[in-house]
Structures are given as structure tokens and as C-alpha cells.
mmCIF file of C-alpha atoms in Angstrom:
data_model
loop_
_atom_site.group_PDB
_atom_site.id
_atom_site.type_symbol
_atom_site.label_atom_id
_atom_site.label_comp_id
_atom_site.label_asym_id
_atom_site.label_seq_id
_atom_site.Cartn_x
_atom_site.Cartn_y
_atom_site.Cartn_z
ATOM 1 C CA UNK R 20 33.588 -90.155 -53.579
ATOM 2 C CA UNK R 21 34.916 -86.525 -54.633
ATOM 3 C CA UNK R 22 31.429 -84.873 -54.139
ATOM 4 C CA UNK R 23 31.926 -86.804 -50.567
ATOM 5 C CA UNK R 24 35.138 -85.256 -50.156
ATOM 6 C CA UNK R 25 33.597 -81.392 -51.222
ATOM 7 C CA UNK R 26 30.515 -81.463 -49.149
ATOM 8 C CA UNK R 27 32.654 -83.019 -45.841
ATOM 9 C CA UNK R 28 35.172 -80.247 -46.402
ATOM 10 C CA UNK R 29 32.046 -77.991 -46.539
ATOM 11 C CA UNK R 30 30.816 -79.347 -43.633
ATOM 12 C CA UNK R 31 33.888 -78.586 -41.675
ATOM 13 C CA UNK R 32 34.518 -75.174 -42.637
ATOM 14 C CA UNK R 33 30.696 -74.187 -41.288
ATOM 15 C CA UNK R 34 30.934 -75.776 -38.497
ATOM 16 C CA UNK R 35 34.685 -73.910 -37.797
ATOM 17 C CA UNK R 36 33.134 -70.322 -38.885
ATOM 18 C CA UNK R 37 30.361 -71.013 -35.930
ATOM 19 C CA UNK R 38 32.327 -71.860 -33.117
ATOM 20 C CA UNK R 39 33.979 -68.584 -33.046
ATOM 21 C CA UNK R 40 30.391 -66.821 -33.483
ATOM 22 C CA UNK R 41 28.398 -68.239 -30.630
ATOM 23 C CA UNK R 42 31.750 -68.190 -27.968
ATOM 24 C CA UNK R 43 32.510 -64.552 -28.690
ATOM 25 C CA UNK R 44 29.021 -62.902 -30.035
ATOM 26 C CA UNK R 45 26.856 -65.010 -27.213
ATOM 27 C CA UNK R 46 27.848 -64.463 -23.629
ATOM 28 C CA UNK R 47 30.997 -62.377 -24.188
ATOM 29 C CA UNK R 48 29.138 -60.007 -26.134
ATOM 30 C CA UNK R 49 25.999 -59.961 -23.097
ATOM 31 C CA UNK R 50 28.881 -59.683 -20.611
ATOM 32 C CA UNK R 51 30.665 -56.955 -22.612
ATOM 33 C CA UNK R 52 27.284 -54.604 -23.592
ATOM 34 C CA UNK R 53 25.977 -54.693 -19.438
ATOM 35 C CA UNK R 54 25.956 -52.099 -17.542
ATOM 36 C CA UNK R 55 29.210 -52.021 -15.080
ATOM 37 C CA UNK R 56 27.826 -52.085 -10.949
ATOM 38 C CA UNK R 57 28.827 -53.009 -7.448
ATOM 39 C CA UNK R 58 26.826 -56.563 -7.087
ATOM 40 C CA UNK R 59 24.862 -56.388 -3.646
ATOM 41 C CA UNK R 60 24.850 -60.149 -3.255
ATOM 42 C CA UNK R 61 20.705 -59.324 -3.456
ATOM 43 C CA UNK R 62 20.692 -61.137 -6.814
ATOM 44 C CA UNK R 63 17.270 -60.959 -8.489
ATOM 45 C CA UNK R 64 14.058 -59.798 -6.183
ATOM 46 C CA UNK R 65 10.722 -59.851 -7.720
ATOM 47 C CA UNK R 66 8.678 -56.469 -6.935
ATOM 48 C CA UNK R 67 5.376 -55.463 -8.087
ATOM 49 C CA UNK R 68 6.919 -53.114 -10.910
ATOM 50 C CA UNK R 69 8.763 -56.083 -12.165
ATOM 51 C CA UNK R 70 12.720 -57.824 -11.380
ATOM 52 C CA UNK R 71 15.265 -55.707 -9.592
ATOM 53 C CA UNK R 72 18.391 -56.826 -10.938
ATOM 54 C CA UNK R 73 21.892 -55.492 -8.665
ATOM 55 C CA UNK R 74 22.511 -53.619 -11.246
ATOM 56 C CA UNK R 75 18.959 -51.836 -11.102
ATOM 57 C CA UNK R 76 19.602 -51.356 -7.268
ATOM 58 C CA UNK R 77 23.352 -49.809 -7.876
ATOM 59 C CA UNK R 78 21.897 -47.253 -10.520
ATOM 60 C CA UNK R 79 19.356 -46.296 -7.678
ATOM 61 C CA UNK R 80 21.983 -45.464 -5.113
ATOM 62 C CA UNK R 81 24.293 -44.112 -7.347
ATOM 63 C CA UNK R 82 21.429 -41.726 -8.204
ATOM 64 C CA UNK R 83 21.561 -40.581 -4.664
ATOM 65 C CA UNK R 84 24.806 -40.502 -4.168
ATOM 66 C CA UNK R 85 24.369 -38.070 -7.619
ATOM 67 C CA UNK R 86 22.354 -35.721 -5.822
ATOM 68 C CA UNK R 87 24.503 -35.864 -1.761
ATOM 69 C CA UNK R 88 27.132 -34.454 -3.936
ATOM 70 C CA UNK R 89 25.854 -32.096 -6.275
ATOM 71 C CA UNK R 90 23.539 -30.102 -4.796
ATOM 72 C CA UNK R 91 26.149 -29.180 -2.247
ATOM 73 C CA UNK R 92 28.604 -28.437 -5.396
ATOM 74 C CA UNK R 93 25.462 -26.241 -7.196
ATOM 75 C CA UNK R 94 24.687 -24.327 -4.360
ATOM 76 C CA UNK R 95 28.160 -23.654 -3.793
ATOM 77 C CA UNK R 96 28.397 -22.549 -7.162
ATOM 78 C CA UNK R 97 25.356 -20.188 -6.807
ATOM 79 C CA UNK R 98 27.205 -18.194 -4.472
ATOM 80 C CA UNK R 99 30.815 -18.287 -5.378
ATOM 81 C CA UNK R 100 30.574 -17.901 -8.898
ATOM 82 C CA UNK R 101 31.538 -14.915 -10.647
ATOM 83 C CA UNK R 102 30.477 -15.792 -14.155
ATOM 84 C CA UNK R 103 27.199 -15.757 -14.958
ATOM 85 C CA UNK R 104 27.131 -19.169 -16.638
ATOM 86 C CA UNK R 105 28.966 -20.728 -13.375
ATOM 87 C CA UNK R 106 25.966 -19.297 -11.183
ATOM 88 C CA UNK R 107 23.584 -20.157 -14.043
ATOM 89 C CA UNK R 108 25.057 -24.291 -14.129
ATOM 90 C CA UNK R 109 24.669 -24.014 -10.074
ATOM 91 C CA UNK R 110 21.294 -23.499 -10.070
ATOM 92 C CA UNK R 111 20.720 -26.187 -12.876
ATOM 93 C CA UNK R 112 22.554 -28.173 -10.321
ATOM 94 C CA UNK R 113 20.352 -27.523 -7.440
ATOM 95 C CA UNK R 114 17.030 -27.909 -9.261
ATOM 96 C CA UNK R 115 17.526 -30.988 -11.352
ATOM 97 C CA UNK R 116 18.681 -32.761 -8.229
ATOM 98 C CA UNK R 117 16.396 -31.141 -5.627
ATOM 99 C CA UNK R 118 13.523 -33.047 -7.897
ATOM 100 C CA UNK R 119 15.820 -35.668 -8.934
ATOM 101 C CA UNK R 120 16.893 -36.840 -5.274
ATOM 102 C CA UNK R 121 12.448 -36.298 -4.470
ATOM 103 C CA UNK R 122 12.014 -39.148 -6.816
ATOM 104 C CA UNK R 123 14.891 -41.700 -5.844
ATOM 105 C CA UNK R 124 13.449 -41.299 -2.107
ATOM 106 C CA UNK R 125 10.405 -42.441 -3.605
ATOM 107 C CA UNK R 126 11.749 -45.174 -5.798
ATOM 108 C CA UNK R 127 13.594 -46.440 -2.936
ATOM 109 C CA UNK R 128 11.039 -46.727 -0.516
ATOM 110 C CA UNK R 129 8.354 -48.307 -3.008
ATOM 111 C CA UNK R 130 11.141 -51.028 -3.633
ATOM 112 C CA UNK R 131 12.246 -51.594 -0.285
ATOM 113 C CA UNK R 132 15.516 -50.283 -0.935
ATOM 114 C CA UNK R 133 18.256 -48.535 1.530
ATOM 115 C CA UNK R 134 19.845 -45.194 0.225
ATOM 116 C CA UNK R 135 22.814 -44.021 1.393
ATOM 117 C CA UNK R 136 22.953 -40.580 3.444
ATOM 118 C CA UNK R 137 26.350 -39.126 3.205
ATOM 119 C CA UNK R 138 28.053 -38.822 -0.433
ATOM 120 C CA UNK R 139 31.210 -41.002 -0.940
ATOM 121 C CA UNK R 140 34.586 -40.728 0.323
ATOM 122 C CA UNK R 141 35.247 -40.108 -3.540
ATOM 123 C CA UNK R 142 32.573 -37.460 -4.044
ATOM 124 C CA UNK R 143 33.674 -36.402 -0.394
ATOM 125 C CA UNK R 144 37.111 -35.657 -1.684
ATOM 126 C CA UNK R 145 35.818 -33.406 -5.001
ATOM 127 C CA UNK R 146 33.900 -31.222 -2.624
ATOM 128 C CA UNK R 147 36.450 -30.630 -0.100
ATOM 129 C CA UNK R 148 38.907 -29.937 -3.251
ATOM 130 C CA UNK R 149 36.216 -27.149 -4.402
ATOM 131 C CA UNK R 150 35.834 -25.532 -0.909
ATOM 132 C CA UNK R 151 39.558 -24.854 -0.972
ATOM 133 C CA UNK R 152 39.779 -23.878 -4.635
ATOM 134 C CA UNK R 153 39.668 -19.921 -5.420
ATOM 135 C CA UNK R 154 38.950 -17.577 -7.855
ATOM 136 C CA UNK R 155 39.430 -18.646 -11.362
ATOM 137 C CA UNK R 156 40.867 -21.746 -10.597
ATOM 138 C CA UNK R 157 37.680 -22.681 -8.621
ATOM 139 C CA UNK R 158 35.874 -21.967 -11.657
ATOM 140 C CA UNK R 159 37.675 -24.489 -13.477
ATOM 141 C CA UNK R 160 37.342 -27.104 -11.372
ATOM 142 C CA UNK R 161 33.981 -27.192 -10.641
ATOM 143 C CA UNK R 162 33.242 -27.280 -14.157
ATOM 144 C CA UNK R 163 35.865 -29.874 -15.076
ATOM 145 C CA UNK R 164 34.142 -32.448 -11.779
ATOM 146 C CA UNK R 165 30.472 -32.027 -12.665
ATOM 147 C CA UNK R 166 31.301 -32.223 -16.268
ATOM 148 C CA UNK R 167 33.244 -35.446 -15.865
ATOM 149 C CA UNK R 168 30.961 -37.048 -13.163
ATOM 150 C CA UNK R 169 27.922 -36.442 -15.712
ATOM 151 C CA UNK R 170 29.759 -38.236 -18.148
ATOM 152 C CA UNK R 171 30.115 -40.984 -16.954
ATOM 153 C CA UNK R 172 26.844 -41.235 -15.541
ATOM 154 C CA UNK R 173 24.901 -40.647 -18.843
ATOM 155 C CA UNK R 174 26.528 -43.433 -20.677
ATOM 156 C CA UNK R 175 25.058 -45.598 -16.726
ATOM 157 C CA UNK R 176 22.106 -44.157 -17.385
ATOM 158 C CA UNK R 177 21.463 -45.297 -21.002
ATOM 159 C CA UNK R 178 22.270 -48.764 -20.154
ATOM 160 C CA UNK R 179 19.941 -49.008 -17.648
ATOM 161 C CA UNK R 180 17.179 -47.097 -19.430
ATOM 162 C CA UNK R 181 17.535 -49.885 -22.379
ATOM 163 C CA UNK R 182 18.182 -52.687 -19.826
ATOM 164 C CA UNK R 183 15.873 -52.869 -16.608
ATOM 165 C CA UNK R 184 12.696 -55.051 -16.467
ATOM 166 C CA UNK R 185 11.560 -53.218 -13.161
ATOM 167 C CA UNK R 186 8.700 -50.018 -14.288
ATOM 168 C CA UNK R 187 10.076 -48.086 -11.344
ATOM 169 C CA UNK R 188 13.655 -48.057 -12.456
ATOM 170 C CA UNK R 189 12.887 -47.001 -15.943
ATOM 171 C CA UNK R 190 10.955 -44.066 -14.893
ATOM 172 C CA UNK R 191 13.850 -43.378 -12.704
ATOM 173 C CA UNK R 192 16.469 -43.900 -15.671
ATOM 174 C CA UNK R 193 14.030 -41.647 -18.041
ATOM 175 C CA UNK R 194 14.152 -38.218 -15.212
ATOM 176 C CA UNK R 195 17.612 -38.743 -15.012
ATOM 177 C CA UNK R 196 18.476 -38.661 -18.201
ATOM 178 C CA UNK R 197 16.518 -35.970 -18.892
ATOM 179 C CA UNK R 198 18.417 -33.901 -15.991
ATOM 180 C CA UNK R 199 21.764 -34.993 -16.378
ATOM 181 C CA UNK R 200 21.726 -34.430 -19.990
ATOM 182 C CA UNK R 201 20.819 -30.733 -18.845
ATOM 183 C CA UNK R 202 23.578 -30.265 -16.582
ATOM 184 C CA UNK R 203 25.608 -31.580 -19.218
ATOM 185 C CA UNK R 204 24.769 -28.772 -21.760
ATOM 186 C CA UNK R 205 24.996 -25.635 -19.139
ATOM 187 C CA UNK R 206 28.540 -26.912 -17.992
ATOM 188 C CA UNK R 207 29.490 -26.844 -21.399
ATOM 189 C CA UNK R 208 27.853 -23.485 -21.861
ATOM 190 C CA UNK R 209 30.202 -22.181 -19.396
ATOM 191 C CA UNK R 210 33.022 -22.595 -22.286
ATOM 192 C CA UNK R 211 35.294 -24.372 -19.623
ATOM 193 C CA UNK R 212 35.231 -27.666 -20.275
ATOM 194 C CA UNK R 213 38.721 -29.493 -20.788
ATOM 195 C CA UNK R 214 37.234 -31.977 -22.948
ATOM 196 C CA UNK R 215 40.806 -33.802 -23.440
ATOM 197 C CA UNK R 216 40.550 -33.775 -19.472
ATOM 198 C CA UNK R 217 37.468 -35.665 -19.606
ATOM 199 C CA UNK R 218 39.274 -38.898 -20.301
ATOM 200 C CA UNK R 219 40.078 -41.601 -17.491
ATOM 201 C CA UNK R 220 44.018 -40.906 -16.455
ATOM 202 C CA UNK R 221 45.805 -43.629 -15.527
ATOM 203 C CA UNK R 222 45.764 -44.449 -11.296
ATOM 204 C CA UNK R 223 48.796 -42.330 -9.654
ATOM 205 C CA UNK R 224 49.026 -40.030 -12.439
ATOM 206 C CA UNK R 225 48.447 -36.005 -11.256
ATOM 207 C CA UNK R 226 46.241 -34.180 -11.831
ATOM 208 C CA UNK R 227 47.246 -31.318 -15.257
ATOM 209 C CA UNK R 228 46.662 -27.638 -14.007
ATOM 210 C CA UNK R 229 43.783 -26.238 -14.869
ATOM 211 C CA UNK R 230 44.198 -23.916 -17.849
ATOM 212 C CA UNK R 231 44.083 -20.273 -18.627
ATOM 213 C CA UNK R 232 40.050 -19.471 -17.838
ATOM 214 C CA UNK R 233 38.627 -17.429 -20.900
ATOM 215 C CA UNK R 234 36.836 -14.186 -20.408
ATOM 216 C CA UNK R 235 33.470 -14.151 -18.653
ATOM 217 C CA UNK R 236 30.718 -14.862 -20.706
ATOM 218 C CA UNK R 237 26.936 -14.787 -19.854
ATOM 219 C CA UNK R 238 25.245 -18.000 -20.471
ATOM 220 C CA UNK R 239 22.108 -18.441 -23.010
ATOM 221 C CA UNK R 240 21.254 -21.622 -21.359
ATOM 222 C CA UNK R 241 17.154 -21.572 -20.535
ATOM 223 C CA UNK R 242 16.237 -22.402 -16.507
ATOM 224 C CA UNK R 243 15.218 -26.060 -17.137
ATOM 225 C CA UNK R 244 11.433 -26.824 -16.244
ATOM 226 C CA UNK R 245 10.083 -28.832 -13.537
#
């Protein structure tokens, strides 16, 4: 009766050790480890170069959107910048996505997909805050909102890279990566990033001024190859 008693208790105790296991390391875990996108409604389409999942179809467009933005913002930067590593991150800008934006045209069309045309009202707003930004203060801020936008787009980009079934997409998520990681490393070159900036702020909080800008430097950074 006691060795009853031992192996029920037993018993119990696994079973209460794996409830816990499979409700928060099963589908919580899934849910918490994919990738964050606006859901189409689309669900999952079958291609010829495998499922396109929402989320594969978000990444897409928000590679677009990527380029509607910054190639404006690096060409911008070719001409207004007066430090050599501003002028030198511009034209990173401008090639990565000039080749970048060639092959999400393509992607989209060979999935059937609609890209959008005009950048966000979000990415929208950033430009219109550089066109009225001067001097050293323009600087600043174009380094601080390509920095930050890359950000958060690498850690997309990884996600999907490790995620999507679909042959197109992962080509897709393998040049951008490549290119955003790029951009990435001249912004930082330019020795003005504000990395405790980089963070999310909470919603209604201001904007902090942008700091003192350091001395001009040139930048080492290599023209990336296409």
C-alpha cells in the first residue's frame, strides 16, 4: 500500500510539472518567437516557390515601403551633407535600395502581389522632418531615423529569413539582410548614432534634442558591391 502511495504521489507531481510545459513552451512560445505583421486577411496562398504566409506578404511591402523612403532620405543626404561619412551613408542608401527595391518589384510580380507606391504617412512624416532640418542638426537626424528604422527592420528580417516556406521570400530576406546590415555599419561610421535614442519611447513622449555633433570625420566605410 505505501509503495502505492509513493508511485501515485509520483504520478501526480509529473503530470503537474507538464501541464505548465506544453501551455507555456507550445503555442505561447510559437506565438511569442513569430515575426510581428499587419495580417492581410489573404491567409495562406500556395505559389510555385512554396506558401505565402501574411506575414511573408507584409515583409514584402514593408521592403518597399524600405526603399519609397530611403532612397529619397540617401539622395538627400548625398547632397546636403557636409561630412564625408553623411554623404558616404547617402550613397550606401541609394545603392542598396536602388537594387534592393529592383528585386521586390520582381518578387512581387512573380507572386502576384500589390506594392505600395507612395511611402507611409509615418515614413512621410521623417522625410518632411529632414527637409526642414539644417545644418548640424540635420546631420543628426538623419542618422538617428535611418539608424533606428534599420533596426528594427533587421531583427524583421531575421525572422523571416529563419521562418518563410516560400523560395522567393527567402531570397528576398537573404539581399536584404545583406543591405540593411550595410547601412547599418556606415550610419554608425558616421559616429552619430544616439544609441540610448535607439530605444522605443513611450507614445506622447517628445522627442530629446539632438546632441552636440562631434567634429567631422571622414568615413573608412568601403562602397558596398553590387
Amino acid at each position: 500500500m505505501a509503495t502505492g502511495v509513493v508511485i501515485g504521489a509520483l504520478a501526480f507531481t509529473l503530470i503537474a510539472l507538464l501541464i505548465p510545459v506544453q501551455k507555456f513552451g507550445g503555442a505561447n512560445a510559437s506565438a511569442a518567437t513569430a515575426p510581428a505583421a499587419d495580417d492581410d486577411g489573404g491567409g495562406i496562398q500556395s505559389t510555385a516557390f512554396g506558401p505565402l504566409t501574411p506575414q511573408d506578404r507584409d515583409f514584402v511591402r514593408k521592403v518597399r515601403l524600405a526603399g519609397l523612403w530611403e532612397l529619397p532620405a540617401g539622395r538627400q543626404a548625398m547632397q546636403r551633407g557636409t561630412r564625408p561619412a553623411i554623404r558616404t551613408a547617402g550613397m550606401h542608401l541609394v545603392e542598396g535600395h536602388t537594387e534592393l527595391d529592383r528585386r521586390v518589384l520582381e518578387v512581387g510580380q512573380a507572386l502576384g502581389m500589390e506594392l505600395p507606391s507612395q511611402p507611409s504617412a509615418q515614413q512621410q512624416g521623417w522625410l518632411d522632418q529632414l527637409e526642414k532640418a539644417q545644418g548640424p542638426q540635420y546631420e543628426q537626424l538623419f542618422t538617428q531615423l535611418l539608424r533606428r528604422a534599420h533596426g528594427k527592420v533587421f531583427q524583421l528580417v531575421a525572422q523571416i529569413r529563419a521562418q518563410t516556406r516560400n523560395s522567393m521570400v527567402r531570397a528576398l530576406a537573404t539581399d536584404a539582410n545583406t543591405t540593411v546590415l550595410d547601412h547599418i555599419t556606415v550610419l554608425e561610421a558616421s559616429g552619430l548614432v544616439d544609441f540610448d535614442g535607439l530605444a522605443d519611447a513611450p507614445p506622447g513622449t517628445p522627442a530629446a534634442p539632438a546632441p552636440a555633433a562631434p567634429a567631422p570625420a571622414s568615413s573608412t566605410v568601403p562602397r558596398p558591391t553590387k
